[in-house]
Amino acid sequence: MTHPFKSVPVRSYEITPKDVYLSRRDFMKAASVVGGAALLAACAPSAEEAAQNAAPAPVSGATDELGDAVNTYEDITNYNNYYEFTTDKQGVAGLAQDFNTSPWTLEVSGLVNKPQTFGIEDLTKKFTQEERIYRLRCVEAWSMVIPWTGFTLASLLKEVEPTSDAKYVRFETVYRPEEMPGQKSPFYPWPYQEGLRLDEAMHDLTLLATGLYGEPNVTQNGAPIRLVVPWKYGFKSIKSIVKIELTSEQPETMWETIAPNEYGFYANVNPDVDHPRWSQASERRIGELNRRPTIAFNGYGEQVASLYEDMNLQVNY
Ligand SMILES: Nc1nc2c(c(=O)[nH]1)N[C@H]1C(S)=C(S)[C@@H](COP(=O)(O)O)O[C@H]1N2
Ligand SMILES: [Mo]
C-alpha cells in the first residue's frame, strides 16, 4: 500500500517481523511491487489460517510509514471499543453481528449552503476511495496499525459548502437501542457524539472510513461509515455515523459530557499530558509484549502540529 505522507524518521523501538494480512487486491499490488516468487512462497498461508480469515490473503511486510507492521485482521475485528454494544472489548464482534447497516443514510446539515442526505452507495461512488494505513491510539494506552479504505472528510465538506459562520463539525452515531444493547444503559448520554474544529475536519489526514483490509467495513469497526482522526485518541473516531452538522459553537461530545477532566474536546495524542488515572507516556501495541513510547500527535506531528501553534496543549487537552 502506498501512503501520501512523509515518514517520521525517529524510531526508538524494534518491531518483530511477522505475517500480516492484506486483501487479495493489496496482496497482488504488494506482490507486483516486490515481484518475487520468493515472497509468494514465504507468505503462503497455512490452510488453517486461510480458513480463519476468509476475506484477506496473507502477505508479509505491510507497514505504516514508520515501518510498523499492520495488525492482523483478527485483532482489528475482535478487540474493539464500541459502547453501544458492550464495554467488553472482546464481546463487541459477537454482539454487533446482526446490526443492520443497509439501507443507511448520512445527513449533512447545519451551516452549509447545500445540505444533503447521502445514501452510503452515493458516497462510495462519488468520492475517490483511498487506502491508508494509520496508527490508532486509544486513550486507554493500547494501539494498533490499521489499513483503512475511505475518503477524506474534506471532500464531503467541500460538496456541501460550509458557510463562513461554520467553525466546527459535529458527528452523531445512529441511535437504535433495539439493535444496540449498550444504548439501554442509562449511564451514557446517547447518542454518541463527537466534534472537530473545521480546520481539523478539513485536514487531509481526516478520513471517513468505509472499509478495512480492502473489504467493506465490518459492524464492530463502525460500518458502514466511521470517522478516523489518526493524531487524536481513538474516542474521537466516531463509528456508524448518521449525522454531520456544521456549527458555529464547539459541539458537546459524549466523553466530555461524562468526564470533562479526563476526555477533552481536542484529545490530541500527547505523551506529556497524563490521563488523571494513568500515564500516557507509553502504550501497548496489540500483538506485542513490551510497551513502546507514545509519540506526540501519534507520530503525525509534522502534518498537524501547525494546527495548534497558538494553543497551550496542557490546557486544551
Ligand atoms: N459510536 C462509537 N464510536 C466509537 C466508540 C464507541 O464506543 N462508540 N469507541 C471509540 C474508541 S474509545 C476507540 S479506541 C475506537 C476503536 O475503534 P476500533 O474498534 O475500530 O479499533 O472507536 C471509537 N469510536
Ligand atoms: Mo479508545
GROMACS .gro file of C-alpha atoms and ligand atoms in nm:
model
  342
    1MET     CA    1   0.000   0.000   0.000
    2THR     CA    2   0.117   0.350  -0.064
    3HIS     CA    3   0.053   0.649   0.155
    4PRO     CA    4   0.086   1.014   0.068
    5PHE     CA    5   0.265   1.113   0.389
    6LYS     CA    6   0.618   1.195   0.476
    7SER     CA    7   0.781   0.945   0.705
    8VAL     CA    8   0.880   1.028   1.059
    9PRO     CA    9   1.247   0.935   1.086
   10VAL     CA   10   1.281   0.869   1.460
   11ARG     CA   11   1.201   0.524   1.590
   12SER     CA   12   1.312   0.428   1.937
   13TYR     CA   13   1.189   0.072   1.937
   14GLU     CA   14   1.221  -0.251   1.743
   15ILE     CA   15   0.948  -0.439   1.566
   16THR     CA   16   0.929  -0.813   1.534
   17PRO     CA   17   0.877  -0.926   1.176
   18LYS     CA   18   0.557  -1.122   1.147
   19ASP     CA   19   0.297  -1.219   0.896
   20VAL     CA   20   0.036  -0.958   0.836
   21TYR     CA   21  -0.279  -0.982   0.632
   22LEU     CA   22  -0.387  -0.789   0.332
   23SER     CA   23  -0.674  -0.817   0.093
   24ARG     CA   24  -0.619  -1.008  -0.228
   25ARG     CA   25  -0.609  -0.681  -0.418
   26ASP     CA   26  -0.334  -0.541  -0.198
   27PHE     CA   27  -0.162  -0.874  -0.199
   28MET     CA   28  -0.140  -0.851  -0.576
   29LYS     CA   29  -0.019  -0.492  -0.552
   30ALA     CA   30   0.248  -0.581  -0.298
   31ALA     CA   31   0.346  -0.890  -0.492
   32SER     CA   32   0.381  -0.691  -0.810
   33VAL     CA   33   0.598  -0.433  -0.637
   34VAL     CA   34   0.829  -0.691  -0.487
   35GLY     CA   35   0.774  -0.912  -0.788
   36GLY     CA   36   0.919  -1.231  -0.648
   37ALA     CA   37   0.822  -1.592  -0.625
   38ALA     CA   38   1.021  -1.589  -0.301
   39LEU     CA   39   0.769  -1.356  -0.143
   40LEU     CA   40   0.484  -1.573  -0.258
   41ALA     CA   41   0.644  -1.884  -0.118
   42ALA     CA   42   0.745  -1.723   0.209
   43CYS     CA   43   0.396  -1.594   0.263
   44ALA     CA   44   0.185  -1.894   0.174
   45PRO     CA   45  -0.083  -1.924   0.441
   46SER     CA   46  -0.142  -2.244   0.629
   47ALA     CA   47  -0.476  -2.399   0.539
   48GLU     CA   48  -0.593  -2.321   0.889
   49GLU     CA   49  -0.502  -1.953   0.862
   50ALA     CA   50  -0.666  -1.926   0.525
   51ALA     CA   51  -0.986  -2.075   0.661
   52GLN     CA   52  -0.990  -1.847   0.966
   53ASN     CA   53  -0.952  -1.534   0.760
   54ALA     CA   54  -1.187  -1.580   0.470
   55ALA     CA   55  -1.150  -1.224   0.338
   56PRO     CA   56  -0.782  -1.137   0.350
   57ALA     CA   57  -0.493  -1.324   0.194
   58PRO     CA   58  -0.173  -1.318   0.398
   59VAL     CA   59   0.143  -1.135   0.298
   60SER     CA   60   0.447  -1.020   0.492
   61GLY     CA   61   0.562  -0.668   0.540
   62ALA     CA   62   0.271  -0.424   0.503
   63THR     CA   63   0.371  -0.139   0.732
   64ASP     CA   64   0.287   0.215   0.819
   65GLU     CA   65   0.533   0.491   0.724
   66LEU     CA   66   0.728   0.430   1.047
   67GLY     CA   67   0.786   0.069   0.944
   68ASP     CA   68   0.542  -0.082   1.194
   69ALA     CA   69   0.354  -0.388   1.073
   70VAL     CA   70  -0.022  -0.361   1.034
   71ASN     CA   71  -0.218  -0.555   1.294
   72THR     CA   72  -0.389  -0.876   1.191
   73TYR     CA   73  -0.745  -0.867   1.061
   74GLU     CA   74  -0.828  -1.092   1.357
   75ASP     CA   75  -0.701  -0.839   1.612
   76ILE     CA   76  -0.858  -0.540   1.441
   77THR     CA   77  -1.202  -0.704   1.423
   78ASN     CA   78  -1.204  -0.875   1.763
   79TYR     CA   79  -1.065  -0.613   2.002
   80ASN     CA   80  -1.294  -0.313   1.979
   81ASN     CA   81  -1.435  -0.023   2.171
   82TYR     CA   82  -1.799   0.022   2.079
   83TYR     CA   83  -2.001   0.105   2.390
   84GLU     CA   84  -2.334   0.092   2.202
   85PHE     CA   85  -2.288  -0.286   2.210
   86THR     CA   86  -2.082  -0.355   2.521
   87THR     CA   87  -1.789  -0.220   2.721
   88ASP     CA   88  -1.621  -0.561   2.683
   89LYS     CA   89  -1.370  -0.518   2.401
   90GLN     CA   90  -1.372  -0.886   2.314
   91GLY     CA   91  -1.753  -0.904   2.317
   92VAL     CA   92  -1.828  -0.636   2.058
   93ALA     CA   93  -1.775  -0.853   1.749
   94GLY     CA   94  -2.033  -1.111   1.860
   95LEU     CA   95  -2.299  -0.862   1.967
   96ALA     CA   96  -2.256  -0.650   1.652
   97GLN     CA   97  -2.308  -0.943   1.412
   98ASP     CA   98  -2.675  -0.870   1.341
   99PHE     CA   99  -2.652  -0.492   1.337
  100ASN     CA  100  -2.825  -0.374   1.021
  101THR     CA  101  -2.620  -0.134   0.807
  102SER     CA  102  -2.836  -0.133   0.497
  103PRO     CA  103  -3.006   0.088   0.394
  104TRP     CA  104  -2.805   0.371   0.553
  105THR     CA  105  -2.817   0.745   0.505
  106LEU     CA  106  -2.584   1.019   0.620
  107GLU     CA  107  -2.736   1.364   0.668
  108VAL     CA  108  -2.501   1.661   0.630
  109SER     CA  109  -2.661   1.983   0.753
  110GLY     CA  110  -2.621   2.296   0.961
  111LEU     CA  111  -2.417   2.594   0.844
  112VAL     CA  112  -2.379   2.484   0.482
  113ASN     CA  113  -2.506   2.620   0.150
  114LYS     CA  114  -2.606   2.278   0.018
  115PRO     CA  115  -2.739   2.048   0.291
  116GLN     CA  116  -2.767   1.693   0.160
  117THR     CA  117  -2.860   1.343   0.266
  118PHE     CA  118  -2.641   1.079   0.105
  119GLY     CA  119  -2.710   0.710   0.067
  120ILE     CA  120  -2.399   0.513   0.154
  121GLU     CA  121  -2.364   0.393  -0.207
  122ASP     CA  122  -2.364   0.756  -0.329
  123LEU     CA  123  -2.070   0.827  -0.102
  124THR     CA  124  -1.853   0.537  -0.213
  125LYS     CA  125  -1.926   0.616  -0.577
  126LYS     CA  126  -1.892   0.991  -0.561
  127PHE     CA  127  -1.570   1.018  -0.360
  128THR     CA  128  -1.243   0.850  -0.457
  129GLN     CA  129  -1.176   0.566  -0.216
  130GLU     CA  130  -0.817   0.552  -0.092
  131GLU     CA  131  -0.617   0.304   0.112
  132ARG     CA  132  -0.449   0.450   0.421
  133ILE     CA  133  -0.251   0.274   0.687
  134TYR     CA  134  -0.298   0.461   1.016
  135ARG     CA  135  -0.195   0.407   1.376
  136LEU     CA  136  -0.492   0.410   1.616
  137ARG     CA  137  -0.400   0.509   1.974
  138CYS     CA  138  -0.676   0.451   2.229
  139VAL     CA  139  -0.686   0.681   2.532
  140GLU     CA  140  -0.665   0.359   2.738
  141ALA     CA  141  -0.300   0.329   2.621
  142TRP     CA  142  -0.323   0.046   2.369
  143SER     CA  143  -0.272   0.087   1.995
  144MET     CA  144  -0.297  -0.083   1.657
  145VAL     CA  145  -0.196  -0.020   1.297
  146ILE     CA  146  -0.499  -0.043   1.067
  147PRO     CA  147  -0.526  -0.042   0.686
  148TRP     CA  148  -0.842   0.161   0.614
  149THR     CA  149  -1.026   0.231   0.293
  150GLY     CA  150  -1.211   0.561   0.276
  151PHE     CA  151  -1.225   0.917   0.152
  152THR     CA  152  -1.134   1.249   0.307
  153LEU     CA  153  -1.392   1.428   0.517
  154ALA     CA  154  -1.272   1.742   0.335
  155SER     CA  155  -1.404   1.612   0.003
  156LEU     CA  156  -1.751   1.562   0.156
  157LEU     CA  157  -1.750   1.901   0.329
  158LYS     CA  158  -1.649   2.081   0.009
  159GLU     CA  159  -1.952   1.923  -0.156
  160VAL     CA  160  -2.196   2.080   0.093
  161GLU     CA  161  -2.012   2.416   0.108
  162PRO     CA  162  -1.971   2.527   0.470
  163THR     CA  163  -2.074   2.892   0.520
  164SER     CA  164  -1.833   3.149   0.665
  165ASP     CA  165  -2.006   3.107   1.005
  166ALA     CA  166  -1.919   2.738   1.024
  167LYS     CA  167  -1.635   2.684   1.274
  168TYR     CA  168  -1.691   2.327   1.399
  169VAL     CA  169  -1.824   1.993   1.283
  170ARG     CA  170  -2.048   1.773   1.497
  171PHE     CA  171  -2.089   1.398   1.433
  172GLU     CA  172  -2.358   1.166   1.562
  173THR     CA  173  -2.380   0.784   1.578
  174VAL     CA  174  -2.705   0.605   1.499
  175TYR     CA  175  -2.945   0.560   1.793
  176ARG     CA  176  -3.105   0.215   1.777
  177PRO     CA  177  -3.137   0.064   2.126
  178GLU     CA  178  -3.327  -0.238   1.994
  179GLU     CA  179  -3.018  -0.342   1.797
  180MET     CA  180  -2.755  -0.189   2.024
  181PRO     CA  181  -2.794  -0.328   2.376
  182GLY     CA  182  -2.543  -0.086   2.527
  183GLN     CA  183  -2.771   0.205   2.439
  184LYS     CA  184  -3.015   0.079   2.702
  185SER     CA  185  -2.758   0.174   2.967
  186PRO     CA  186  -2.866   0.498   3.139
  187PHE     CA  187  -2.505   0.581   3.233
  188TYR     CA  188  -2.425   0.725   2.891
  189PRO     CA  189  -2.590   1.025   2.724
  190TRP     CA  190  -2.676   0.854   2.392
  191PRO     CA  191  -2.643   0.900   2.104
  192TYR     CA  192  -2.260   0.905   2.093
  193GLN     CA  193  -2.148   1.239   1.956
  194GLU     CA  194  -1.812   1.385   1.867
  195GLY     CA  195  -1.672   1.703   1.719
  196LEU     CA  196  -1.379   1.863   1.540
  197ARG     CA  197  -1.274   2.217   1.469
  198LEU     CA  198  -1.336   2.295   1.100
  199ASP     CA  199  -0.964   2.312   1.014
  200GLU     CA  200  -0.909   1.971   1.177
  201ALA     CA  201  -1.205   1.834   0.984
  202MET     CA  202  -1.065   1.972   0.658
  203HIS     CA  203  -0.717   1.827   0.716
  204ASP     CA  204  -0.611   1.574   0.456
  205LEU     CA  205  -0.541   1.307   0.721
  206THR     CA  206  -0.902   1.313   0.844
  207LEU     CA  207  -1.077   1.018   0.687
  208LEU     CA  208  -1.427   0.879   0.658
  209ALA     CA  209  -1.358   0.506   0.650
  210THR     CA  210  -1.585   0.269   0.462
  211GLY     CA  211  -1.355  -0.033   0.456
  212LEU     CA  212  -1.085  -0.229   0.629
  213TYR     CA  213  -0.819  -0.455   0.474
  214GLY     CA  214  -0.961  -0.379   0.131
  215GLU     CA  215  -1.301  -0.520   0.229
  216PRO     CA  216  -1.618  -0.333   0.330
  217ASN     CA  217  -1.612  -0.218   0.690
  218VAL     CA  218  -1.750  -0.465   0.946
  219THR     CA  219  -2.007  -0.374   1.208
  220GLN     CA  220  -1.774  -0.391   1.509
  221ASN     CA  221  -1.542  -0.137   1.345
  222GLY     CA  222  -1.819   0.112   1.271
  223ALA     CA  223  -1.983   0.002   0.946
  224PRO     CA  224  -2.093   0.136   0.717
  225ILE     CA  225  -1.908   0.464   0.775
  226ARG     CA  226  -1.693   0.595   1.060
  227LEU     CA  227  -1.451   0.878   1.121
  228VAL     CA  228  -1.075   0.822   1.157
  229VAL     CA  229  -0.863   1.104   1.303
  230PRO     CA  230  -0.525   0.936   1.348
  231TRP     CA  231  -0.348   1.204   1.556
  232LYS     CA  232  -0.620   1.204   1.824
  233TYR     CA  233  -0.718   0.948   2.085
  234GLY     CA  234  -0.940   0.676   1.940
  235PHE     CA  235  -1.263   0.800   2.100
  236LYS     CA  236  -1.269   1.094   1.855
  237SER     CA  237  -1.300   0.843   1.568
  238ILE     CA  238  -1.678   0.802   1.597
  239LYS     CA  239  -1.844   0.496   1.444
  240SER     CA  240  -2.160   0.433   1.239
  241ILE     CA  241  -2.230   0.799   1.165
  242VAL     CA  242  -2.578   0.916   1.060
  243LYS     CA  243  -2.542   1.293   1.105
  244ILE     CA  244  -2.275   1.552   1.035
  245GLU     CA  245  -2.363   1.908   1.132
  246LEU     CA  246  -2.163   2.228   1.075
  247THR     CA  247  -2.190   2.463   1.374
  248SER     CA  248  -2.058   2.798   1.496
  249GLU     CA  249  -2.008   2.676   1.856
  250GLN     CA  250  -1.784   2.397   1.984
  251PRO     CA  251  -2.009   2.089   1.996
  252GLU     CA  252  -2.065   1.877   2.304
  253THR     CA  253  -1.905   1.536   2.288
  254MET     CA  254  -2.026   1.230   2.476
  255TRP     CA  255  -1.699   1.175   2.658
  256GLU     CA  256  -1.654   1.537   2.756
  257THR     CA  257  -2.008   1.540   2.894
  258ILE     CA  258  -1.934   1.235   3.109
  259ALA     CA  259  -1.585   1.331   3.235
  260PRO     CA  260  -1.453   1.669   3.116
  261ASN     CA  261  -1.135   1.641   3.323
  262GLU     CA  262  -1.048   1.307   3.162
  263TYR     CA  263  -1.159   1.343   2.799
  264GLY     CA  264  -1.113   1.687   2.650
  265PHE     CA  265  -1.251   1.816   2.322
  266TYR     CA  266  -0.911   1.821   2.149
  267ALA     CA  267  -0.780   1.482   2.269
  268ASN     CA  268  -0.460   1.504   2.065
  269VAL     CA  269  -0.232   1.211   2.145
  270ASN     CA  270   0.013   1.364   2.393
  271PRO     CA  271   0.268   1.164   2.595
  272ASP     CA  272   0.326   1.472   2.816
  273VAL     CA  273  -0.029   1.502   2.947
  274ASP     CA  274  -0.131   1.206   3.159
  275HIS     CA  275  -0.486   1.088   3.199
  276PRO     CA  276  -0.586   1.163   3.559
  277ARG     CA  277  -0.588   0.788   3.630
  278TRP     CA  278  -0.293   0.663   3.420
  279SER     CA  279   0.019   0.766   3.227
  280GLN     CA  280   0.003   0.844   2.856
  281ALA     CA  281   0.382   0.826   2.813
  282SER     CA  282   0.375   0.473   2.671
  283GLU     CA  283   0.135   0.228   2.511
  284ARG     CA  284   0.084  -0.139   2.437
  285ARG     CA  285   0.069  -0.223   2.067
  286ILE     CA  286  -0.180  -0.508   2.036
  287GLY     CA  287   0.020  -0.819   1.943
  288GLU     CA  288   0.338  -0.707   2.120
  289LEU     CA  289   0.466  -0.783   2.469
  290ASN     CA  290   0.669  -0.475   2.558
  291ARG     CA  291   0.526  -0.127   2.589
  292ARG     CA  292   0.654   0.133   2.348
  293PRO     CA  293   0.683   0.510   2.392
  294THR     CA  294   0.385   0.713   2.278
  295ILE     CA  295   0.468   0.972   2.011
  296ALA     CA  296   0.327   1.327   2.017
  297PHE     CA  297   0.027   1.354   1.782
  298ASN     CA  298   0.060   0.976   1.742
  299GLY     CA  299   0.350   1.036   1.501
  300TYR     CA  300   0.164   1.279   1.274
  301GLY     CA  301   0.312   1.598   1.422
  302GLU     CA  302   0.482   1.701   1.101
  303GLN     CA  303   0.140   1.712   0.935
  304VAL     CA  304  -0.076   1.855   1.214
  305ALA     CA  305   0.127   2.039   1.480
  306SER     CA  306   0.078   2.371   1.297
  307LEU     CA  307  -0.298   2.349   1.366
  308TYR     CA  308  -0.221   2.404   1.736
  309GLU     CA  309   0.062   2.659   1.720
  310ASP     CA  310  -0.119   2.920   1.927
  311MET     CA  311  -0.263   2.679   2.182
  312ASN     CA  312  -0.149   2.551   2.519
  313LEU     CA  313  -0.200   2.177   2.479
  314GLN     CA  314  -0.169   2.120   2.855
  315VAL     CA  315  -0.484   2.327   2.897
  316ASN     CA  316  -0.659   2.228   2.575
  317TYR     CA  317  -0.612   1.854   2.625
  318LIG     N1  318  -2.009   0.528   1.831
  318LIG     C1  319  -1.893   0.494   1.889
  318LIG     N2  320  -1.777   0.525   1.830
  318LIG     C2  321  -1.660   0.491   1.888
  318LIG     C3  322  -1.658   0.426   2.014
  318LIG     C4  323  -1.782   0.392   2.074
  318LIG     O1  324  -1.790   0.335   2.185
  318LIG     N3  325  -1.898   0.427   2.008
  318LIG     N4  326  -1.536   0.396   2.074
  318LIG     C5  327  -1.422   0.480   2.034
  318LIG     C6  328  -1.295   0.433   2.088
  318LIG     S1  329  -1.269   0.460   2.254
  318LIG     C7  330  -1.198   0.377   2.010
  318LIG     S2  331  -1.045   0.340   2.072
  318LIG     C8  332  -1.224   0.346   1.868
  318LIG     C9  333  -1.197   0.198   1.843
  318LIG     O2  334  -1.212   0.167   1.707
  318LIG     P1  335  -1.194   0.016   1.656
  318LIG     O3  336  -1.281  -0.071   1.743
  318LIG     O4  337  -1.236   0.017   1.514
  318LIG     O5  338  -1.049  -0.018   1.674
  318LIG     O6  339  -1.358   0.373   1.829
  318LIG    C10  340  -1.412   0.494   1.883
  318LIG     N5  341  -1.542   0.521   1.824
  319MO      MO  342  -1.048   0.437   2.286
   0.00000   0.00000   0.00000
